[in-house]
């Protein structure tokens, strides 16, 4: 039998709420964070385009098991629409495809905005990660194909106008999973008869995380390396003994991603049984009797996600102690 290779990295777990800079791709950001923490495993909870900045929640270790709950959370974006041009990518990256000398008055924009709140139908951009016949739409678009992407239902909780001038309008939007802000800019531009595209885009919230959780690359490098060169990624620097306490302190606990679920406090004995895959009786006056999903904690630490049926917690996904 082939021998299993030894896992590389530390078994560190938690969420790093990165303030991603413009120009860095999401995959690149995950690799950078994984390297800085020397983590065994890392993944992100929702792609953020290289031209966008802001919140990219990155899960390390056991926190990767909670990624779907963060992906499903509401997002808040602050974005600027430049009027007068529509572009192939619906942002600054692509060439201009349509243009107009017309510019909207603030009153016209305000009058239009209610159309884009609530549950609406939205067609994703040509340059998007939507799969068409097994291929990514952006790959087909780069090859010059015009892709017929079906419209789909998305939910926009609120859309606020922050600032308006002749050529640009700044908005803030709170939206659900699957919403494309680039499509919002494109569609509003068409409705206003002047065309439009995203000039700036910043994600400022991904439920349950807020701007107070933001950590920058510079802060991470300072915590990781101290007075040593933060720009060195040589083998000598990586292999040198490191005190990880400072950088580990920047992580948000794994359980934070599950604030949306009922919480059940259990004993250490019950935690041991659950981690072995066994159900346990939930005790306590306030314990829920039924729940499709809930999370069990012991001494404030996440133990498992599971269902509560007839007063028993039945684990579906357990977490290392």
Short mmCIF file of C-alpha atoms in Angstrom, two decimals, residues 154-260:
data_model
loop_
_atom_site.label_atom_id
_atom_site.label_comp_id
_atom_site.label_asym_id
_atom_site.label_seq_id
_atom_site.Cartn_x
_atom_site.Cartn_y
_atom_site.Cartn_z
CA UNK A 154 -31.61 37.32 -6.36
CA UNK A 155 -32.54 39.31 -3.29
CA UNK A 156 -31.48 42.88 -2.56
CA UNK A 157 -32.28 43.94 0.98
CA UNK A 158 -31.49 47.62 0.49
CA UNK A 159 -29.96 49.96 -2.06
CA UNK A 160 -28.84 53.40 -0.85
CA UNK A 161 -27.53 56.37 -2.83
CA UNK A 162 -24.47 57.73 -1.00
CA UNK A 163 -23.21 60.43 -3.39
CA UNK A 164 -24.06 61.65 -6.89
CA UNK A 165 -22.43 63.91 -9.45
CA UNK A 166 -22.76 64.34 -13.20
CA UNK A 167 -20.66 61.35 -14.20
CA UNK A 168 -20.73 58.98 -11.23
CA UNK A 169 -22.95 57.74 -8.44
CA UNK A 170 -21.83 55.97 -5.27
CA UNK A 171 -24.20 53.35 -3.87
CA UNK A 172 -24.30 50.94 -0.97
CA UNK A 173 -26.15 47.66 -1.38
CA UNK A 174 -27.01 44.81 0.95
CA UNK A 175 -27.70 41.66 -1.02
CA UNK A 176 -28.04 37.91 -0.84
CA UNK A 177 -26.01 35.08 -2.29
CA UNK A 178 -25.54 35.08 -6.07
CA UNK A 179 -26.08 38.82 -6.63
CA UNK A 180 -23.73 40.46 -9.13
CA UNK A 181 -23.08 44.14 -8.42
CA UNK A 182 -21.64 44.48 -11.93
CA UNK A 183 -25.02 43.39 -13.34
CA UNK A 184 -26.72 45.96 -11.13
CA UNK A 185 -24.60 48.76 -12.62
CA UNK A 186 -25.14 47.49 -16.18
CA UNK A 187 -28.91 47.17 -15.81
CA UNK A 188 -29.40 50.55 -14.12
CA UNK A 189 -27.36 52.18 -16.89
CA UNK A 190 -29.57 50.62 -19.53
CA UNK A 191 -32.76 51.66 -17.74
CA UNK A 192 -31.49 55.23 -17.44
CA UNK A 193 -30.58 55.25 -21.14
CA UNK A 194 -26.99 56.32 -20.47
CA UNK A 195 -25.20 52.97 -19.88
CA UNK A 196 -22.92 52.33 -16.92
CA UNK A 197 -20.21 50.14 -15.43
CA UNK A 198 -18.50 49.57 -12.08
CA UNK A 199 -15.62 52.00 -11.52
CA UNK A 200 -14.93 51.02 -7.90
CA UNK A 201 -16.18 48.12 -5.79
CA UNK A 202 -15.53 47.39 -2.13
CA UNK A 203 -17.13 44.64 -0.04
CA UNK A 204 -17.52 45.86 3.53
CA UNK A 205 -19.55 43.07 5.16
CA UNK A 206 -20.09 39.34 4.78
CA UNK A 207 -22.47 38.09 7.44
CA UNK A 208 -21.61 37.46 10.27
CA UNK A 209 -18.38 39.48 9.87
CA UNK A 210 -18.13 43.30 9.92
CA UNK A 211 -15.48 45.92 9.21
CA UNK A 212 -14.33 45.65 12.84
CA UNK A 213 -12.95 42.20 11.94
CA UNK A 214 -10.80 43.50 9.04
CA UNK A 215 -7.11 42.56 8.96
CA UNK A 216 -4.72 43.85 6.27
CA UNK A 217 -1.79 42.07 4.66
CA UNK A 218 0.54 44.61 6.28
CA UNK A 219 -0.84 43.83 9.75
CA UNK A 220 -0.45 40.11 9.13
CA UNK A 221 3.14 40.48 7.94
CA UNK A 222 4.02 42.67 10.91
CA UNK A 223 2.53 40.10 13.30
CA UNK A 224 4.17 37.17 11.52
CA UNK A 225 7.67 38.54 11.03
CA UNK A 226 8.07 41.35 13.54
CA UNK A 227 11.30 43.17 12.73
CA UNK A 228 12.33 40.60 10.12
CA UNK A 229 11.72 41.38 6.48
CA UNK A 230 8.01 40.97 5.73
CA UNK A 231 8.79 40.75 2.03
CA UNK A 232 11.09 37.76 2.23
CA UNK A 233 9.65 34.37 1.34
CA UNK A 234 12.95 32.51 1.20
CA UNK A 235 13.24 29.03 2.67
CA UNK A 236 15.56 30.44 5.34
CA UNK A 237 12.87 32.88 6.54
CA UNK A 238 10.03 30.34 6.42
CA UNK A 239 11.99 27.63 8.26
CA UNK A 240 13.26 29.93 10.99
CA UNK A 241 11.66 29.41 14.44
CA UNK A 242 8.59 31.61 14.76
CA UNK A 243 6.31 32.58 17.61
CA UNK A 244 2.86 32.39 15.98
CA UNK A 245 0.98 33.83 18.97
CA UNK A 246 0.79 37.34 17.48
CA UNK A 247 -0.61 36.32 14.10
CA UNK A 248 -2.90 33.62 15.55
CA UNK A 249 -4.47 36.30 17.75
CA UNK A 250 -5.83 37.95 14.57
CA UNK A 251 -8.10 34.98 13.83
CA UNK A 252 -11.82 34.93 14.55
CA UNK A 253 -13.04 31.75 16.26
CA UNK A 254 -14.46 29.07 13.93
CA UNK A 255 -17.80 29.10 15.76
CA UNK A 256 -18.45 32.73 14.75
CA UNK A 257 -19.52 31.49 11.31
CA UNK A 258 -22.39 29.59 12.91
CA UNK A 259 -24.11 32.43 14.76
CA UNK A 260 -27.07 31.82 12.45
#
